[in-house]
XYZ file of C-alpha atoms in Angstrom:
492
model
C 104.838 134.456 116.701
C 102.973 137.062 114.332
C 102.516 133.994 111.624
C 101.410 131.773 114.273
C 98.664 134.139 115.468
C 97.253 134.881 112.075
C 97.025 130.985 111.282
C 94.915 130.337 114.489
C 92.938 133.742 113.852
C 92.505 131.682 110.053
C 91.521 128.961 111.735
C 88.891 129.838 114.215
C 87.460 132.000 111.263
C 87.049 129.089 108.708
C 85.897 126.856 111.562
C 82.217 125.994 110.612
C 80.486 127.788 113.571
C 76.700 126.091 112.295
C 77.754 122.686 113.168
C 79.813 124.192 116.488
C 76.488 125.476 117.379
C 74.804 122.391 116.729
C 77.156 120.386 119.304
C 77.009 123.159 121.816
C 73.127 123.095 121.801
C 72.841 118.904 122.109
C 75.360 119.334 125.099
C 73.411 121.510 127.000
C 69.895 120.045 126.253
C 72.284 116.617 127.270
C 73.226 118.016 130.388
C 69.520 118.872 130.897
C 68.546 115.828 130.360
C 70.934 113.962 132.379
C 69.182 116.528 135.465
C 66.158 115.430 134.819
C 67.137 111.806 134.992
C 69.330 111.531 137.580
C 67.203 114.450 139.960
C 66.399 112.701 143.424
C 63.630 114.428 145.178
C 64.826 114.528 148.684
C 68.551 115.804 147.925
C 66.811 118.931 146.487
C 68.578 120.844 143.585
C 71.999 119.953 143.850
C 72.794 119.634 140.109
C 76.397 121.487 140.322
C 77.298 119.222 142.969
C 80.098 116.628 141.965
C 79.469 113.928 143.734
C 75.941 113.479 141.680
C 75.612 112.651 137.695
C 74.881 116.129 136.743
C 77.266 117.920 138.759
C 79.774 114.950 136.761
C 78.234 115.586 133.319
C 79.489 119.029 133.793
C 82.750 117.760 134.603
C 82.879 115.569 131.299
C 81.486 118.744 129.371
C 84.145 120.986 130.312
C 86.700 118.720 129.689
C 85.143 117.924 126.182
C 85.332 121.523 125.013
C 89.133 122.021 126.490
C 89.539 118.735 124.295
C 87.700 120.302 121.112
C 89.707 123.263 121.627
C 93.239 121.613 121.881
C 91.719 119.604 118.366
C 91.631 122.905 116.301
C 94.993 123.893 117.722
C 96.946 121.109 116.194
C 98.302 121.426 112.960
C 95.878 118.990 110.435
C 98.418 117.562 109.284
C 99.609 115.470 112.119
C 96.310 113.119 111.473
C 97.512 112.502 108.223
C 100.409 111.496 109.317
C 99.851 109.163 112.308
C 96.439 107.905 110.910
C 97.723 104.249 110.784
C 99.715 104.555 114.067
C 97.019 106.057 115.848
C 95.047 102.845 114.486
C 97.421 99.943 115.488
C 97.910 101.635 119.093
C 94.158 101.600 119.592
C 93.523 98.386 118.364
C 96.586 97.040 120.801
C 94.878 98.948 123.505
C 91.408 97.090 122.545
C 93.454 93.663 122.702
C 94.776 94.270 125.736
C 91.417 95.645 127.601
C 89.540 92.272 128.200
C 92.401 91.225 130.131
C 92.907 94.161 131.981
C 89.400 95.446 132.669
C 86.725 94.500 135.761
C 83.705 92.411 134.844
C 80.891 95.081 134.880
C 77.548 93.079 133.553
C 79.339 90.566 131.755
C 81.213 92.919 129.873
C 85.060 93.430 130.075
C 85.483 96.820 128.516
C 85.738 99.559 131.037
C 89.837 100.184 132.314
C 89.766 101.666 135.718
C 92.274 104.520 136.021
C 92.391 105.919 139.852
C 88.493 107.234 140.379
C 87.611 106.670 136.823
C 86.603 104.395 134.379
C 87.082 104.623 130.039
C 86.163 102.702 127.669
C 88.669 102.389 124.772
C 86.426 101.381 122.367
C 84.358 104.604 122.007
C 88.214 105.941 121.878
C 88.266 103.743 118.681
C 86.104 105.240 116.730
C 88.394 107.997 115.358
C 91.266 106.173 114.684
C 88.932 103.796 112.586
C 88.099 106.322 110.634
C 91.537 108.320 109.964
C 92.979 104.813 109.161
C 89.912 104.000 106.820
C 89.633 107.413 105.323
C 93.646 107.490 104.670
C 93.971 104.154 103.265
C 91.172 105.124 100.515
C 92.948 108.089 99.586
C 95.463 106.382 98.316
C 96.309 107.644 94.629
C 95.871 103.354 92.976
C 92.805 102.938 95.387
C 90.135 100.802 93.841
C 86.709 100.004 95.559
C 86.511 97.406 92.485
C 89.756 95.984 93.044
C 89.837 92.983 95.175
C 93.098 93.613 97.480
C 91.950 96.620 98.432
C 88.233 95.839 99.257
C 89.404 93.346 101.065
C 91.937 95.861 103.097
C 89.272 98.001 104.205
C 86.885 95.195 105.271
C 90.129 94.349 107.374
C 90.362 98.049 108.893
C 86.361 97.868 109.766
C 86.275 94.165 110.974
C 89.484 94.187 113.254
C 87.954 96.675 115.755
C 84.323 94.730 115.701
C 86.170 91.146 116.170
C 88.517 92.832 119.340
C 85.526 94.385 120.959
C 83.664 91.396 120.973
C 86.491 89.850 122.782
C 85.335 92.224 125.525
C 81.336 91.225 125.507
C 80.518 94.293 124.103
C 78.178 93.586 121.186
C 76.641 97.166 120.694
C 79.653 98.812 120.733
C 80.890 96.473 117.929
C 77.821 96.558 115.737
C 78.300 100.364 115.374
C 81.573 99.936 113.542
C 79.584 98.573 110.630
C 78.597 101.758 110.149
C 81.957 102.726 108.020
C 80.515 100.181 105.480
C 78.344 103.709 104.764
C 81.695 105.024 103.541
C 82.419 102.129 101.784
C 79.152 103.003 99.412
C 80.331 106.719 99.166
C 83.213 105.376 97.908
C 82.133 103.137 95.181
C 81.297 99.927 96.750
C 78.744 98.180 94.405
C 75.216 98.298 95.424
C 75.237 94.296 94.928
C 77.077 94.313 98.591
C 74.544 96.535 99.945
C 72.145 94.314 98.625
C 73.885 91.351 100.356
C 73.785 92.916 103.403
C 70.004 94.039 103.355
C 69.288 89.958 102.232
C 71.326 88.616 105.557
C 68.800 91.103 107.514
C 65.485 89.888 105.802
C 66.791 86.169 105.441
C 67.610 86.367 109.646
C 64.729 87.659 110.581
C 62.141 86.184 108.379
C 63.901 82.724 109.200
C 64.198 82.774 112.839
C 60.702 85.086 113.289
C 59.186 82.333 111.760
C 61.125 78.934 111.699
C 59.043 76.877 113.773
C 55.537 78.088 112.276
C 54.178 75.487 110.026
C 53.572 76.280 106.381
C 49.591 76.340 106.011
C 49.184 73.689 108.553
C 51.792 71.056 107.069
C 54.035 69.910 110.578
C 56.966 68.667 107.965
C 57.362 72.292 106.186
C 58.445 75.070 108.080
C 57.160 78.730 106.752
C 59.883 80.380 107.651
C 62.206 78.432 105.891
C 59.747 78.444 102.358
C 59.738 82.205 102.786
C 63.691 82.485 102.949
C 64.348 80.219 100.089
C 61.803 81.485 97.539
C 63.194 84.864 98.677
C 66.986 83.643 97.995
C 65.038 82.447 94.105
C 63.750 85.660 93.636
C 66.507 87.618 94.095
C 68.670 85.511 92.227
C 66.877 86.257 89.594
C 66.681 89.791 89.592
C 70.453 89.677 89.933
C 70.526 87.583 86.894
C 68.272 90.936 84.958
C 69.950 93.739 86.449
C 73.969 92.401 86.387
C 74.038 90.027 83.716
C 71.661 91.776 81.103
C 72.989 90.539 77.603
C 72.511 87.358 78.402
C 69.330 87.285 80.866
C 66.467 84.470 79.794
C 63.276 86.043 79.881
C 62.922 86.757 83.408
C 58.803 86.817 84.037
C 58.451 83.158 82.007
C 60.704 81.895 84.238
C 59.482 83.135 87.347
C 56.044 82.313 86.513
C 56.863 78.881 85.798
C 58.656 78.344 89.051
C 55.912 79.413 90.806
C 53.419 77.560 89.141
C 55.198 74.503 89.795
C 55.681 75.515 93.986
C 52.263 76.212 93.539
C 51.430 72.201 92.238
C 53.589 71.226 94.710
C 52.147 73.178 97.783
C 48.716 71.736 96.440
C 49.975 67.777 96.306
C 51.317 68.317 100.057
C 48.013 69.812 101.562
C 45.882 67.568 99.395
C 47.698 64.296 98.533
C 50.566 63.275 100.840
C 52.147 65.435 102.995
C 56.136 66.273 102.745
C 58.175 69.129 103.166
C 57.979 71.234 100.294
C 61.166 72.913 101.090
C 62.740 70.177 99.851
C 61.891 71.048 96.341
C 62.822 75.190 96.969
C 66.329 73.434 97.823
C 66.450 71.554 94.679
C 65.419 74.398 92.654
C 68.171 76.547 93.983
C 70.518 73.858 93.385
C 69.638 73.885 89.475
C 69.950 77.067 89.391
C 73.051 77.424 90.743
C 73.832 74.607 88.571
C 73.039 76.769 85.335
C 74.736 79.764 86.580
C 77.832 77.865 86.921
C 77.595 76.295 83.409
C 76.858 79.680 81.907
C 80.231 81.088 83.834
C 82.222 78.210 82.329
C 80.852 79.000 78.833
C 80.938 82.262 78.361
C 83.463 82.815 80.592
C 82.057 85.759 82.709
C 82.545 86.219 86.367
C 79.299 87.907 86.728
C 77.506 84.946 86.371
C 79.589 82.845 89.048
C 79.392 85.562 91.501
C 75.642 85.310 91.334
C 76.072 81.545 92.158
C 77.985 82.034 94.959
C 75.935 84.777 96.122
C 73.024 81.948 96.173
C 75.003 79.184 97.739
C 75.474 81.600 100.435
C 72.583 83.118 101.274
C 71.301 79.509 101.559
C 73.896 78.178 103.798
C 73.849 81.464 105.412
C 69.709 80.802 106.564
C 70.204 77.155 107.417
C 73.006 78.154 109.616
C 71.640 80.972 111.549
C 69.899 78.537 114.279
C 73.641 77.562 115.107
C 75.051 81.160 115.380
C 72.245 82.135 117.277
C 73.070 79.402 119.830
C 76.742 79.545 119.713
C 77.620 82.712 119.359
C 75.439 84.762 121.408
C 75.027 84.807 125.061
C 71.238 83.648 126.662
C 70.209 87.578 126.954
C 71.098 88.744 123.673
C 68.830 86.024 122.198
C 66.012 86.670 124.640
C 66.418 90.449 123.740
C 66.050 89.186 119.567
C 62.970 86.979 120.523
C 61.349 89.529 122.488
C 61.753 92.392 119.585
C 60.704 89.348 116.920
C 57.106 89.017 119.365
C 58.315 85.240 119.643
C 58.654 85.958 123.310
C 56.609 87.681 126.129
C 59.103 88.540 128.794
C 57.427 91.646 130.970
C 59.629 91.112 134.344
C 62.626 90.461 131.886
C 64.355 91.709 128.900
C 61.315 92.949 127.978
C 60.492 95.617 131.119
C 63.364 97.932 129.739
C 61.376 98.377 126.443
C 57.982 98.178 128.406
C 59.056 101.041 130.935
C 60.270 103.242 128.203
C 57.126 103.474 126.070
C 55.587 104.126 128.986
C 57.470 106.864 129.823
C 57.677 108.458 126.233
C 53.880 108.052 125.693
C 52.989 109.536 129.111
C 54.607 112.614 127.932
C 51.897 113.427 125.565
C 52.406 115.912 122.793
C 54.527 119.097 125.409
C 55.253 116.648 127.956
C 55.013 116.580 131.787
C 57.636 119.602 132.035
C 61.298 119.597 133.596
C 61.205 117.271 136.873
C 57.904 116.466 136.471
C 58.038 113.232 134.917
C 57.054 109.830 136.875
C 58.742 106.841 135.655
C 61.886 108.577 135.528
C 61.689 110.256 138.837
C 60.531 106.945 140.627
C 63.259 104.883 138.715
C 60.922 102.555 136.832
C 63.595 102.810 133.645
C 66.985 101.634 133.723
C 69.797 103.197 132.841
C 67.838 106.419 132.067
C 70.240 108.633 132.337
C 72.816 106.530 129.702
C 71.515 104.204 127.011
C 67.694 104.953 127.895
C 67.876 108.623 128.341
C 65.589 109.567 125.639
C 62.961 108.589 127.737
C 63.574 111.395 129.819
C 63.103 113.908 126.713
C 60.175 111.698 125.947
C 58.515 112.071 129.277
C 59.293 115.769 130.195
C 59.252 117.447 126.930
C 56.784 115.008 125.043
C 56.960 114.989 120.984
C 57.547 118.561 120.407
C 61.286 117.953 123.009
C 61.970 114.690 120.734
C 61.076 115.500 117.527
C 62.892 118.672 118.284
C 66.075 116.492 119.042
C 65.988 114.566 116.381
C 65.729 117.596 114.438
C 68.936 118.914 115.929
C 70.539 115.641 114.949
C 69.346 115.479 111.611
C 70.724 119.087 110.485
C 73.620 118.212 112.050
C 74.079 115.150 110.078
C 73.164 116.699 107.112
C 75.822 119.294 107.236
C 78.355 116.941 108.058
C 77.731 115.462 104.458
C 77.130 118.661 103.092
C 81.076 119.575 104.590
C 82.080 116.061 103.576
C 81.068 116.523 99.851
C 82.891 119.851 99.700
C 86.511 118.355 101.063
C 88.968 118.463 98.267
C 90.795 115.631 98.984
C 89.211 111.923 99.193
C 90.617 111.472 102.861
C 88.733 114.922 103.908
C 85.360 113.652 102.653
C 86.094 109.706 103.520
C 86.210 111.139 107.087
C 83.618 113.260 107.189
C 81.189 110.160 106.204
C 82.817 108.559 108.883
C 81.648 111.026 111.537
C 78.200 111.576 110.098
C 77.732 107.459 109.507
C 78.843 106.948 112.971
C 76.402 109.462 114.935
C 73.690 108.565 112.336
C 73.741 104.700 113.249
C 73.793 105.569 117.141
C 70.834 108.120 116.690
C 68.882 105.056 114.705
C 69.916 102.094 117.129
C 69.627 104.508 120.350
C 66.307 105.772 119.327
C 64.983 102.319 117.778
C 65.849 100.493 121.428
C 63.928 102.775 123.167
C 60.967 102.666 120.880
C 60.762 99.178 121.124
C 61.838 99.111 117.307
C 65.593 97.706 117.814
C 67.326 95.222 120.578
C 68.358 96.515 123.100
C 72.063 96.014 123.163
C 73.508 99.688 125.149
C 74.462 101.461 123.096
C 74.912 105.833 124.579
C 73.108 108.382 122.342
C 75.362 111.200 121.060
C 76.523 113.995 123.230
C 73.193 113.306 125.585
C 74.135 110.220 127.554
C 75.884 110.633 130.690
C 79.539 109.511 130.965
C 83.189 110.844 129.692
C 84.201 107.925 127.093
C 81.134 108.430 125.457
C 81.272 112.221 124.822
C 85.103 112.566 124.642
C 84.779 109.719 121.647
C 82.252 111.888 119.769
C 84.029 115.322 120.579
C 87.075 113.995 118.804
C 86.006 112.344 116.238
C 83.556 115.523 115.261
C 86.307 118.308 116.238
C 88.912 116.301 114.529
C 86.939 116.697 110.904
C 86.392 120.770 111.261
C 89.499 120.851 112.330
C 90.334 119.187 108.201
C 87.812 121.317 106.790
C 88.629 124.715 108.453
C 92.194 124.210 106.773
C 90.873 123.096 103.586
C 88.469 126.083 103.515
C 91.245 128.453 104.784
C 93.283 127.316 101.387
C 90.126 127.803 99.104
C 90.236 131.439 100.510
């Protein structure tokens, strides 16, 4: 019993306290928050009362610190060990949901249980990561080794393909936020650079696929942006990876577009035909000579280039069809309305309309607590769960946000700061996790209701209202001081 007391007095003493502060300081400015939003004039201030959100958000606050608590009891060792278990039971859980769960908006990922709802897949999110983070530690582990790359795309990708079983796109699209780990880890920067390309070649090809190219009907400018993109890039590859053999890089590129150039000028001024045509063909040779220099010299560099090229060109020509087939009429209303390629005020659109509004009536101090209009009148939806930024917006003005987002930013930072100081690769995998995770809801949360990202509903960390929400981020954060208290307990 003595022992046992001394480890948990160890414990609570190596617990970082900074980063305990941190989360205790975004849950109460939360719970504030949630007040604010959900405060209905004529029911007067009844904010302890369970029956409204606040009163609730108390409930789901309370239980989040008996859960952080129970966390830093349990011996570290035990997520080490069920890592992968805790993984497959979560990901049968996530199978089984859609088929289990009510239709709520079109989505089927909320599992009633008596007067409550959950939603298993911000349960995921920590078993993702202890799976992820375990599987890299592995002694033979090898970013640059196929088999395993390809393992921990599987680990990242199975959650995202079972959640979209379940409508849920937002949820899903966070999970790509363990490709963040992935870097840390030594994935090459050529994949990040992949990645970044899909982004540009989407939205530069469906922003601007049906605008004609200088007037010419037959040439779309979308499509001769995308393509002369996919050239250019192939040839930096082709200078940066493949640098003992490289032909000089600037003839080449000026000759290419001296000739798009010619033929640009015999379409406007000649006879008009769709210069894309000849952007295709001059990918084509260039693939062409990649492949040829692969065979002859027998390097791999060069054919990964070419196929790098052959997809980012079948991956623009295809994104019209992927658009249409695999996502629902909203979602692409939702991308067309961020692109500007559709005006939709009474729509999709009024969400993002009605929170500017609300942020920039706050001013610099804002209107003060209670005071603010379009929350209190109910212009903004959901402002008390994906859109509840608003409410910081319009009460507490720039000085509340940028105070928030300062709150969020040390306490990502310290999370790496604790990751990079782990002495084992699982320790620091993990902490990545946690910080890429709340990093890439802060950006998407904050970017929907600034009009800068779709709006797809997805909660913002510790300040949305609900219980799967916070519980998710409570024990996937207490989870990781829980590792680094021990690990700093045995540096001592």
């Amino acid at each position: 019993m003595v022992a046992a007391r001394d480890r948990h007095r160890g414990i609570v003493g190596s617990i970082d306290w900074f980063v305990v502060l941190l989360y205790l300081l975004l849950l109460a400015a939360g719970w504030v928050s949630v007040c604010g939003a959900s405060y209905d004039p004529d029911l007067g201030f009844n904010f302890l009362d369970l029956s409204t959100r606040s009163g609730m958000q108390l409930v789901w606050i309370g239980s989040s610190l008996l859960i952080a608590f129970v966390i830093l009891c349990v011996n570290e060792d035990l997520y080490d060990a069920f890592a992968y278990i805790f993984y497959l039971a979560f990901m049968l859980l996530l199978l089984v949901t859609p088929f289990v769960a009510h239709d709520i908006k079109g989505s089927y990922s909320w599992i009633n249980i008596g007067r409550f709802s959950i939603q298993p897949a911000e349960f995921a999110k920590f078993p993702t990561a202890l799976c992820l983070a375990k599987y890299i530690s592995r002694y033979d582990f090898s970013m640059q080794r196929w088999r395993d790359f390809l393992l921990t795309c599987l680990i990242i990708f199975l959650p995202i393909g079972l959640i979209l079983l379940q409508k849920e796109t937002g949820c899903a699209l966070v999970y790509l936020a363990f490709f963040i780990v992935l870097y840390r880890e030594g994935l090459p920067g050529s994949i990040l650079l992949a990645g970044i390309c899909a982004i540009v070649y989407f939205v530069v090809g469906i922003r601007y696929g049906d605008v004609p190219l200088l007037g010419l009907q037959q040439c779309s400018s979308g499509r001769f942006a995308v393509l002369l993109l996919v050239l250019l890039v192939t040839l930096f590859m082709i200078k940066v990876y493949a640098r003992r053999h490289a032909f000089p890089l600037w003839r080449v590129l000026g000759g290419g577009l001296l000739v798009v150039a010619a033929a640009l000028a015999v379409s406007l001024w000649v006879v008009e035909y769709d210069v894309n045509l000849l952007l295709l063909a001059l990918c084509a040779l260039l693939v062409l000579y990649l492949l040829v220099r692969a065979i002859g010299e027998r390097s791999m560099r060069y054919l990964y280039i070419a196929l790098f090229t052959l997809a980012s060109v079948g991956f623009h020509l295809s994104c019209d069809k992927v658009m249409d087939s695999m996502l629902e009429q909203h979602q692409r209303t939702r991308i067309y309305v961020l692109l500007g390629m559709e005006d939709d005020p009474r729509g999709v659109g009024y969400n993002v309309i009605q929170a500017k509004i609300a942020i920039g009536s706050g001013g610099l101090r804002g209107k003060g607590f209670l005071n603010g209009t379009q929350t209190k009148l109910k212009y903004v939806p959901e402002q008390d769960t994906d859109f509840i930024f608003c409410t910081v917006g319009e009460e507490e003005g720039f000085t509340g946000c940028a105070i928030v987002l300062a709150a969020f930013l040390m306490l990502i930072l310290r999370l790496i700061v604790l990751a990079e100081r782990q002495p084992d690769t699982m320790g620091r995998a993990y902490g990545y996790s946690v910080a890429s995770v709340i990093f890439i809801h802060l950006l998407i949360n904050v970017g929907m209701v600034l009009g800068l990202a779709p709006v797809i509903g997805i909660p913002l960390p510790f300040f949305s209202y609900g219980g799967s929400s916070l519980w998710g981020f409570t024990i996937l954060l207490f989870i990781f001081l829980r590792m680094d208290a021990a690990h700093k307990r045995l540096r001592q």
